[in-house]
Structure formats: structure tokens, C-alpha cells
Amino acid sequence: MLRALSGLTTRGRCLLAAGIAAAVCSFVLNERDLLRVAVFVVALPLLVAAFISATRLRIGATRALSPQRVAVGGNGEVQLELWRSGRLPAGEVLLEDGVPYALGSRPRFVVERLPHDRRVALRYPLQPVLRGIQQVGPLRATITDPFGLCEFERELIGHSRLVVVPRVVPLWGLPSGAGIGVGDDGTVRLHAGQGEADVIVRQYRQGDDLRKVHWRSTARRDEIMVRVEERPWRGGTTVLLDHRAAAHHGSGPAASLEWAVSFTASAALHLRRSGHRVRLVSEHGITLADTPGEGGDHYDNVLLDALAALQPAHQRDITLAGDPGEGQELIAVLGTVSTESVHELTQYRPRGIRSLAVLLDTPTWSAGVTAPEQRAAATEDSAALLRAAGWGVVIAGPASPMPQVWAELSRSGARGHTLIGGQR
């Protein structure tokens, strides 16, 4: 009875108090008719509370997400089914499902009569605006009587997991020269003479071993050229994503980090579907995903799920452990990088293998500046340092179309790889 009374609304409690007061007055005034009214007024909220309390235990529900993996900006749907298992009729049922703000508005449904012989189907849309592992739920039902005297709240379903993956933009083409070591268009092969194997050469960079100078090529080109160790190429590309919180600006869906994650997802899937093995790493050299260049959608989902669950890192500098490329070509998507970070990237850049970088002009994400001539000076300085170290660099802002950035990156790779590490 105490549990049933806990569900009384303000109206029900006032009615109960009025009935008790009427009963006291009937004894004081010796009015039997008033006592009959008092008994009815007291009994009504008590009976309603007992009825609603029994009804709420006989309601069940199911939830289904369609699909269970949706991209930012896409559309999903939640399907609910509600039924009652007992024979007692159910009163008005108010349903409210917990939906994070990143998935849309919180839905509410009112079911006036819940039939006994069939299930009631309900649906509502999901429109995610921010990637992540989101939790839908819990589904709560508030059961009330027609008089508004009593209501009970019950959790029907717990949480359901929804994976919101980054938005993927279609890209076209590949950086020219992919496949150093197998004779593609980006390699520079010189026949050194009969009986000598073909060699790959590039311009001399400070710090190169002088014992690798290729004198015949040097004499022919009138500049110092060095040999590059030929490595078998399996179409492998390492995509490095800088997701340090200190390296990005903005918040929510419009943050520079979200642009970087979306571009990384687009590039990684484009490369994998083009037959490349794709290894996704963080700015600390930690492998987030490693997928072959063949197979179905399962490997695409591995990449997307890794990026969906990615959270901003709290380290302030890039500290790579080991070789981030493992002999593969390297594409880095970078936020704000310091001189020390550029040195770290340069130190671990695979020698003789093309390295490309998309450098985000992150201050413009906060200032709303989109014109190239208004780029931050620090961004231009970082780009100059990377280019001097042999990187092909493209600077991107908040209004930069991703297909255009990829096209410029491909052209940058062609120029940089023809010179094998030369400056743009």
C-alpha cells in the first residue's frame, strides 16, 4: 500500500486529504451522509493507485536500431514495440526515450489505450551530427489514470549502442608515383650499365651517407644524387592522424578535429578500396587499425569504428615511437605543430619514400577566416619546415573542400616524389 501511495499525484494527495478531513467533520457534526462521501473520496485515489501499480508491471517493450552504424549527417531510425501481458486494462502511457543531443531531439509518445491482443509499433528518426559511440536510452514509461490521480514511472528498456562513424567524402585519383620500388611512374630508375641492376636515385639531402652517392647519375645531372634502397611495395600506406586536443580549435561538429577525422576516414577508405593496405596510427605511433587492401565492408567498418571511438589526446607534443610508416608511404593529417613536432615527424619519416601532409590552419576554425592570404603565420612556418624536410604539404581551412585538398595532395606527391624528397 505504501508503494502504491507513492505514485499519487498532487491532485490525488489533495483528494485523499479532503476525504480524511470530511470524515473527521462527519464525526464532529454527526453527519452520516458526509461520512459516506468521505469514504468514497478516500477510497477513490487508493483504488486508482492500486490499479495503476498492478498495471505497470504488465507492460513490456522492445527497441531496434536501424542501422546500428550510421554516418554523421545520415539518417537512422529507432523502432519500438509496446505491449501488455496481463488482462487488466492499462491507462494512459507516456513514453520517453533517452536520446543524446548529438542524435537529435528526445522523442515522446502518448498511448491512450494499450490493446491486449497486439503490439503497438512506434518509430522515430535519428539524425546524428557528431561522431562517437552513442547510447540510446533508457526507455521510460509513465503510466497515469484518466483522472490524473496517480502515476508510476518504469524503465522498460536500458541502453542500446549506436556507432556514429565520421562522414566519408568521395575522392578521386591517387598520388602519382605510388609504388616506389616497383617501377611506377613516380620512380626514377637509371640504367647504370650492362650487368648492373637498375637503381633508384634521388637528390642529396643533408645528413645522407656519402657512401651512397651514385656518381654516374651525379655526373649526368650535374648535382649530387644518392642511391635509394629498393624496398618491395605492397600498396601499403600509413595514415597518421594528429588528434591532440591542444592541436585543434573549435568545438562540436565544426571543430577542426572533426574535419581532420572526416578527411582521414575518406582518405583511408579511398586508399583501401584502391588496393592499398592501410595502417591507421596516432601522432604517438600507436596503431589504431590495420586493414588489407582487399576484402569486403568489414575492413571498412574496422577503420570507421576506430575513428568513431577516437577521443582527443591530452599530450601537447608529437612523440612518435618507432617508425610510423614501417616502410610504407606516409600521409599525415596534422593540426597545429610546433618546431619540435616537425623535427619529430622528420626524424621518423621513412627515407626514400614519399611523405605527404595535410596541415590544418587551425586558428581559422576559431576566427572564421577562410582566405588563403589570411592564414596564420605559424601555419605557414610549419608548412615551410615540412617542405624543407621533403614533405609534400597542403594547407586546409574550414571551408576547404576535401576532394580539392586530396587532389592538391596528389599533385604535391607527384612533384615531391619525382624529386624524391626535394622541396616544392
C-alpha positions as a printed Julia matrix, in Angstrom:
424×3 Matrix{Float64}:
   0.0    0.0     0.0
   2.83   2.42    0.78
   4.34   1.67   -2.64
   1.0    2.38   -4.28
   0.58   5.63   -2.35
   3.99   6.82   -3.54
   2.51   7.16   -7.02
  -0.21   9.63   -6.06
  -0.07  12.96   -7.86
  -0.72  16.32   -6.2
  -4.35  16.03   -7.22
  -4.6   12.56   -5.73
  -2.97  13.63   -2.46
  -5.29  16.63   -2.15
  -8.31  14.42   -2.78
  -7.12  11.96   -0.13
  -6.57  14.79    2.36
 -10.03  16.22    1.6
 -11.63  12.82    2.2
  -9.9   12.46    5.56
 -10.95  15.98    6.54
 -14.54  15.21    5.53
 -14.5   12.04    7.64
 -13.32  13.99   10.68
 -16.04  16.6    10.14
 -18.69  13.89    9.82
 -17.8   12.55   13.26
 -17.76  16.02   14.77
 -21.09  17.01   13.21
 -22.6   13.53   13.38
 -23.42  13.59    9.65
 -23.62  10.11    8.19
 -24.12  11.35    4.62
 -20.91  13.33    4.88
 -19.18  10.18    6.1
 -20.33   8.26    3.0
 -18.9   10.99    0.79
 -15.67  10.94    2.78
 -15.3    7.18    2.37
 -15.81   7.48   -1.39
 -13.32  10.35   -1.71
 -10.69   8.47    0.31
 -11.25   5.16   -1.48
 -11.08   6.59   -5.0
  -7.34   7.57   -5.08
  -6.42   4.43   -3.13
  -8.18   2.15   -5.62
  -6.73   4.02   -8.57
  -3.2    3.78   -7.08
  -3.58   0.03   -6.53
  -4.9   -0.46  -10.08
  -2.14   1.54  -11.78
   0.51  -0.15   -9.66
  -0.69  -3.56  -10.86
  -0.99  -2.38  -14.48
   2.57  -1.06  -14.79
   4.03  -4.49  -14.03
   2.36  -5.95  -17.13
   3.87  -3.69  -19.79
   6.79  -4.78  -21.98
   8.72  -3.19  -24.83
  11.5   -3.81  -27.34
  13.83  -1.44  -29.21
  15.6   -1.96  -32.54
  18.09   0.42  -34.19
  18.18   0.56  -37.97
  21.01   0.68  -38.86
  23.29   0.14  -35.88
  26.07   2.07  -37.62
  25.27   5.45  -39.17
  27.42   8.24  -40.56
  27.42  11.85  -39.4
  24.73  13.65  -41.35
  22.98  10.39  -42.22
  19.59   9.13  -41.14
  18.76   6.36  -38.73
  15.58   5.06  -37.18
  14.54   3.58  -33.87
  11.69   1.08  -33.84
   9.79   0.48  -30.6
   7.16  -2.11  -29.79
   4.91  -1.84  -26.73
   2.54  -4.44  -25.33
   0.83  -5.54  -22.14
   0.88  -9.11  -20.93
  -1.85  -9.01  -18.27
  -5.6   -8.83  -18.7
  -6.0   -5.7   -16.67
  -6.56  -2.69  -18.95
  -3.76  -0.14  -19.0
  -4.3    3.56  -18.55
  -2.59   6.33  -20.5
   1.1    5.58  -21.13
   3.66   8.33  -21.75
   6.87   7.01  -23.35
  10.14   8.95  -23.36
  13.34   7.53  -24.83
  16.71   8.93  -23.84
  18.45  10.37  -26.91
  21.74  12.35  -26.67
  21.7   15.84  -28.14
  24.13  14.69  -30.83
  21.45  12.36  -32.23
  18.51  14.75  -32.33
  15.56  15.7   -30.17
  14.22  13.48  -27.41
  11.04  11.71  -28.58
   7.83  11.41  -26.57
   4.79   9.26  -27.3
   1.38   9.07  -25.65
  -0.53   5.79  -25.93
  -4.06   6.28  -24.62
  -5.16   2.66  -24.85
  -2.79  -0.26  -24.92
  -4.55  -3.27  -26.51
  -4.15  -6.74  -25.1
  -4.11  -8.77  -28.32
  -1.5   -6.9   -30.38
   1.64  -4.84  -30.13
   1.81  -1.11  -30.7
   4.63  -0.11  -33.1
   6.3    3.28  -32.7
   9.13   4.87  -34.69
  11.24   7.98  -34.52
  14.22   9.22  -36.57
  17.83   9.79  -35.59
  19.93  12.48  -37.25
  23.46  12.33  -35.81
  25.58  15.46  -36.06
  28.61  14.27  -34.09
  30.59  11.05  -34.35
  31.11   8.76  -31.38
  29.8    5.69  -29.6
  26.36   6.92  -28.57
  23.93   5.34  -26.13
  20.2    5.44  -26.87
  18.01   5.01  -23.81
  16.77   4.24  -21.33
  13.13   4.0   -22.42
  10.89   5.15  -19.58
   7.14   4.77  -19.37
   4.92   6.96  -17.2
   1.51   5.36  -16.62
  -1.35   7.58  -15.46
  -5.07   7.18  -14.89
  -7.72   9.22  -16.76
  -8.4   11.34  -13.65
  -4.76  12.27  -13.12
  -4.8   10.98   -9.56
  -1.88   8.57   -9.77
   1.13   7.93  -11.98
   4.04   5.49  -11.94
   7.33   5.62  -13.84
   9.04   2.48  -15.02
  12.18   1.79  -17.04
  11.16  -0.59  -19.83
  14.45  -0.87  -21.78
  18.04   0.01  -20.92
  20.64   1.42  -23.3
  21.26   0.46  -26.92
  24.62   1.11  -28.59
  24.77   3.2   -31.76
  28.04   3.76  -33.62
  28.16   7.16  -35.35
  31.04   6.99  -37.84
  32.7   10.01  -39.49
  31.3   11.44  -42.68
  33.06   9.98  -45.71
  33.52  12.15  -48.8
  34.11  10.51  -52.19
  37.64  11.11  -53.51
  39.14  10.52  -56.94
  42.6    9.61  -58.07
  45.75   8.63  -56.21
  49.01  10.47  -55.55
  51.13   9.91  -58.64
  54.22   7.86  -58.08
  52.64   5.39  -55.68
  54.72   2.29  -55.59
  58.31   3.28  -55.25
  60.45   0.23  -55.87
  58.19  -1.42  -58.45
  58.65   0.8   -61.46
  55.56   3.0   -61.33
  55.53   6.49  -62.73
  56.99   8.11  -59.66
  60.19   6.12  -59.55
  63.43   7.36  -61.03
  65.36   4.43  -62.5
  68.68   4.81  -64.25
  70.44   2.06  -66.18
  73.93   2.09  -64.79
  75.33  -0.15  -67.47
  75.28  -3.69  -68.74
  75.26  -6.23  -65.98
  74.38  -3.69  -63.28
  70.92  -3.76  -61.73
  68.69  -0.74  -62.11
  68.93   1.69  -59.24
  66.65   4.31  -57.73
  68.22   7.68  -57.07
  67.18  10.97  -55.54
  68.72  14.32  -54.76
  71.23  14.51  -51.95
  69.88  15.76  -48.59
  71.97  16.95  -45.68
  72.82  14.01  -43.46
  72.79  11.35  -46.21
  75.54   8.77  -46.2
  78.18   9.82  -48.76
  78.91   6.17  -49.45
  75.53   6.01  -51.21
  76.37   8.72  -53.75
  75.65   7.45  -57.27
  78.47   9.04  -59.26
  77.2    8.26  -62.74
  73.86   9.94  -62.02
  75.68  12.81  -60.33
  77.82  13.39  -63.41
  74.84  13.16  -65.75
  72.64  15.56  -63.77
  75.38  17.85  -62.53
  74.07  17.54  -58.95
  74.72  15.06  -56.19
  72.44  12.05  -56.4
  72.3    9.2   -53.88
  71.04   5.65  -54.17
  67.76   4.66  -52.52
  67.43   1.21  -51.07
  64.81  -0.57  -53.11
  62.03  -1.99  -50.99
  59.22  -4.24  -52.14
  55.97  -2.32  -52.2
  52.68  -3.95  -51.31
  50.48  -0.95  -51.83
  50.85  -0.05  -48.18
  50.08   3.4   -46.85
  50.27   4.63  -43.28
  47.78   7.36  -42.45
  48.81   9.35  -39.37
  46.11  11.36  -37.59
  47.04  14.11  -35.15
  44.18  14.15  -32.62
  45.78  16.13  -29.8
  43.3   18.46  -28.13
  45.95  21.21  -27.97
  46.5   20.96  -31.73
  42.92  21.75  -32.73
  40.44  24.59  -32.41
  36.67  24.85  -32.34
  34.06  22.68  -30.68
  31.28  20.35  -31.67
  30.72  19.28  -35.27
  32.5   22.39  -36.59
  35.78  21.67  -34.77
  38.98  21.24  -36.74
  39.42  17.79  -35.18
  36.15  16.63  -36.74
  37.32  17.89  -40.14
  40.58  16.01  -39.69
  38.82  12.79  -38.68
  36.42  13.02  -41.63
  39.25  13.62  -44.09
  41.25  10.76  -42.58
  38.27   8.42  -42.94
  37.72   9.49  -46.54
  41.38   9.07  -47.48
  41.8    5.74  -45.67
  38.73   4.17  -47.28
  39.66   5.55  -50.7
  43.16   4.07  -50.46
  41.92   0.72  -49.18
  39.32   0.4   -51.91
  42.08   1.18  -54.4
  44.0   -1.89  -53.26
  46.28  -0.34  -50.64
  46.94  -1.85  -47.29
  46.05   0.96  -44.85
  47.57   1.31  -41.42
  45.97   4.0   -39.27
  48.16   5.4   -36.5
  48.0    8.23  -33.98
  50.53  11.02  -33.54
  52.27   8.82  -30.95
  52.76   5.92  -33.36
  50.0    3.83  -31.77
  48.24   1.63  -34.31
  44.51   2.33  -34.35
  43.64  -0.03  -37.22
  45.47  -2.14  -39.79
  43.5   -3.34  -42.79
  44.49  -5.15  -46.0
  43.83  -3.81  -49.46
  41.3   -6.5   -50.15
  38.16  -7.8   -48.52
  34.65  -6.52  -48.07
  32.92  -3.9   -45.99
  34.13  -5.5   -42.77
  37.54  -3.82  -43.07
  35.94  -0.5   -43.95
  33.95  -0.76  -40.73
  37.15  -1.52  -38.79
  38.62   1.79  -39.92
  35.42   3.74  -39.35
  34.79   2.24  -35.91
  38.33   3.11  -34.81
  37.79   6.73  -35.86
  34.3    6.86  -34.34
  35.65   5.93  -30.92
  38.64   8.3   -31.13
  38.81  10.89  -28.36
  41.09  13.96  -28.17
  44.5   13.18  -26.7
  45.82  15.34  -23.85
  49.52  15.22  -24.76
  50.84  18.52  -26.06
  53.58  17.36  -28.45
  54.02  14.71  -31.08
  56.16  11.89  -29.71
  56.44   9.09  -32.22
  57.66   5.7   -31.07
  59.37   3.66  -33.74
  58.84   4.04  -37.48
  55.27   5.23  -38.1
  55.4    4.12  -41.69
  57.05   0.7   -41.28
  58.49   1.18  -44.76
  55.14   2.27  -46.18
  54.23   5.57  -47.73
  53.07   8.09  -45.17
  50.16  10.54  -45.22
  49.8   12.72  -42.14
  46.76  14.8   -41.2
  48.1   17.38  -38.77
  46.75  20.13  -36.55
  48.93  22.85  -35.12
  52.51  21.56  -34.99
  55.46  23.13  -33.24
  59.05  23.15  -34.47
  59.79  20.22  -32.16
  56.88  18.28  -33.62
  58.09  18.95  -37.16
  61.53  17.68  -36.13
  59.92  14.56  -34.66
  57.99  13.91  -37.86
  61.08  14.49  -39.97
  63.2   12.2   -37.85
  60.85   9.27  -38.28
  59.95   9.95  -41.89
  60.84   6.86  -43.95
  63.86   7.64  -46.09
  63.38   7.32  -49.83
  59.61   7.01  -49.52
  57.15   9.74  -50.25
  55.57  11.52  -47.28
  52.6   13.83  -47.61
  50.88  16.05  -45.07
  47.59  17.91  -44.81
  48.3   20.77  -42.4
  45.19  22.32  -40.86
  45.23  26.07  -40.38
  43.51  25.55  -37.04
  43.33  29.22  -35.89
  40.91  29.92  -38.73
  38.43  27.46  -37.23
  38.01  29.86  -34.31
  38.35  33.14  -36.18
  36.19  32.17  -39.13
  38.91  33.22  -41.6
  38.88  31.35  -44.9
  41.01  33.46  -47.26
  44.44  31.92  -48.04
  46.17  35.29  -47.62
  44.87  35.45  -44.04
  46.4   32.21  -42.89
  48.2   32.16  -39.58
  51.92  32.87  -39.81
  52.68  29.87  -37.59
  50.88  27.59  -40.06
  52.92  28.91  -42.98
  56.13  28.48  -40.98
  55.27  24.86  -40.14
  54.43  24.15  -43.77
  57.76  25.63  -44.87
  59.65  23.45  -42.39
  57.88  20.31  -43.57
  58.52  21.11  -47.22
  62.17  21.77  -46.48
  62.33  18.31  -44.92
  60.96  16.72  -48.09
  57.24  16.57  -47.36
  54.53  17.38  -49.84
  52.26  19.76  -47.9
  48.74  21.1   -48.47
  47.22  23.65  -46.08
  43.49  23.24  -45.38
  40.99  25.55  -43.74
  37.39  25.12  -42.55
  35.99  25.97  -45.99
  38.41  23.74  -47.94
  36.55  21.05  -49.93
  38.03  17.67  -49.11
  38.12  16.42  -52.73
  40.08  19.55  -53.69
  42.51  19.05  -50.78
  43.04  15.45  -51.87
  43.62  16.5   -55.48
  46.21  19.08  -54.39
  47.83  16.49  -52.15
  48.07  14.07  -55.08
  49.74  16.73  -57.24
  52.05  17.61  -54.35
  53.01  13.96  -54.08
  53.81  13.78  -57.77
  56.13  16.76  -57.63
  57.74  15.78  -54.33
  58.25  12.16  -55.41
  59.72  12.94  -58.78
  62.49  14.73  -56.9
  62.49  12.04  -54.22
  62.34  14.37  -51.27
  63.06  17.69  -52.98
  61.32  20.88  -51.98
  58.21  22.14  -53.73
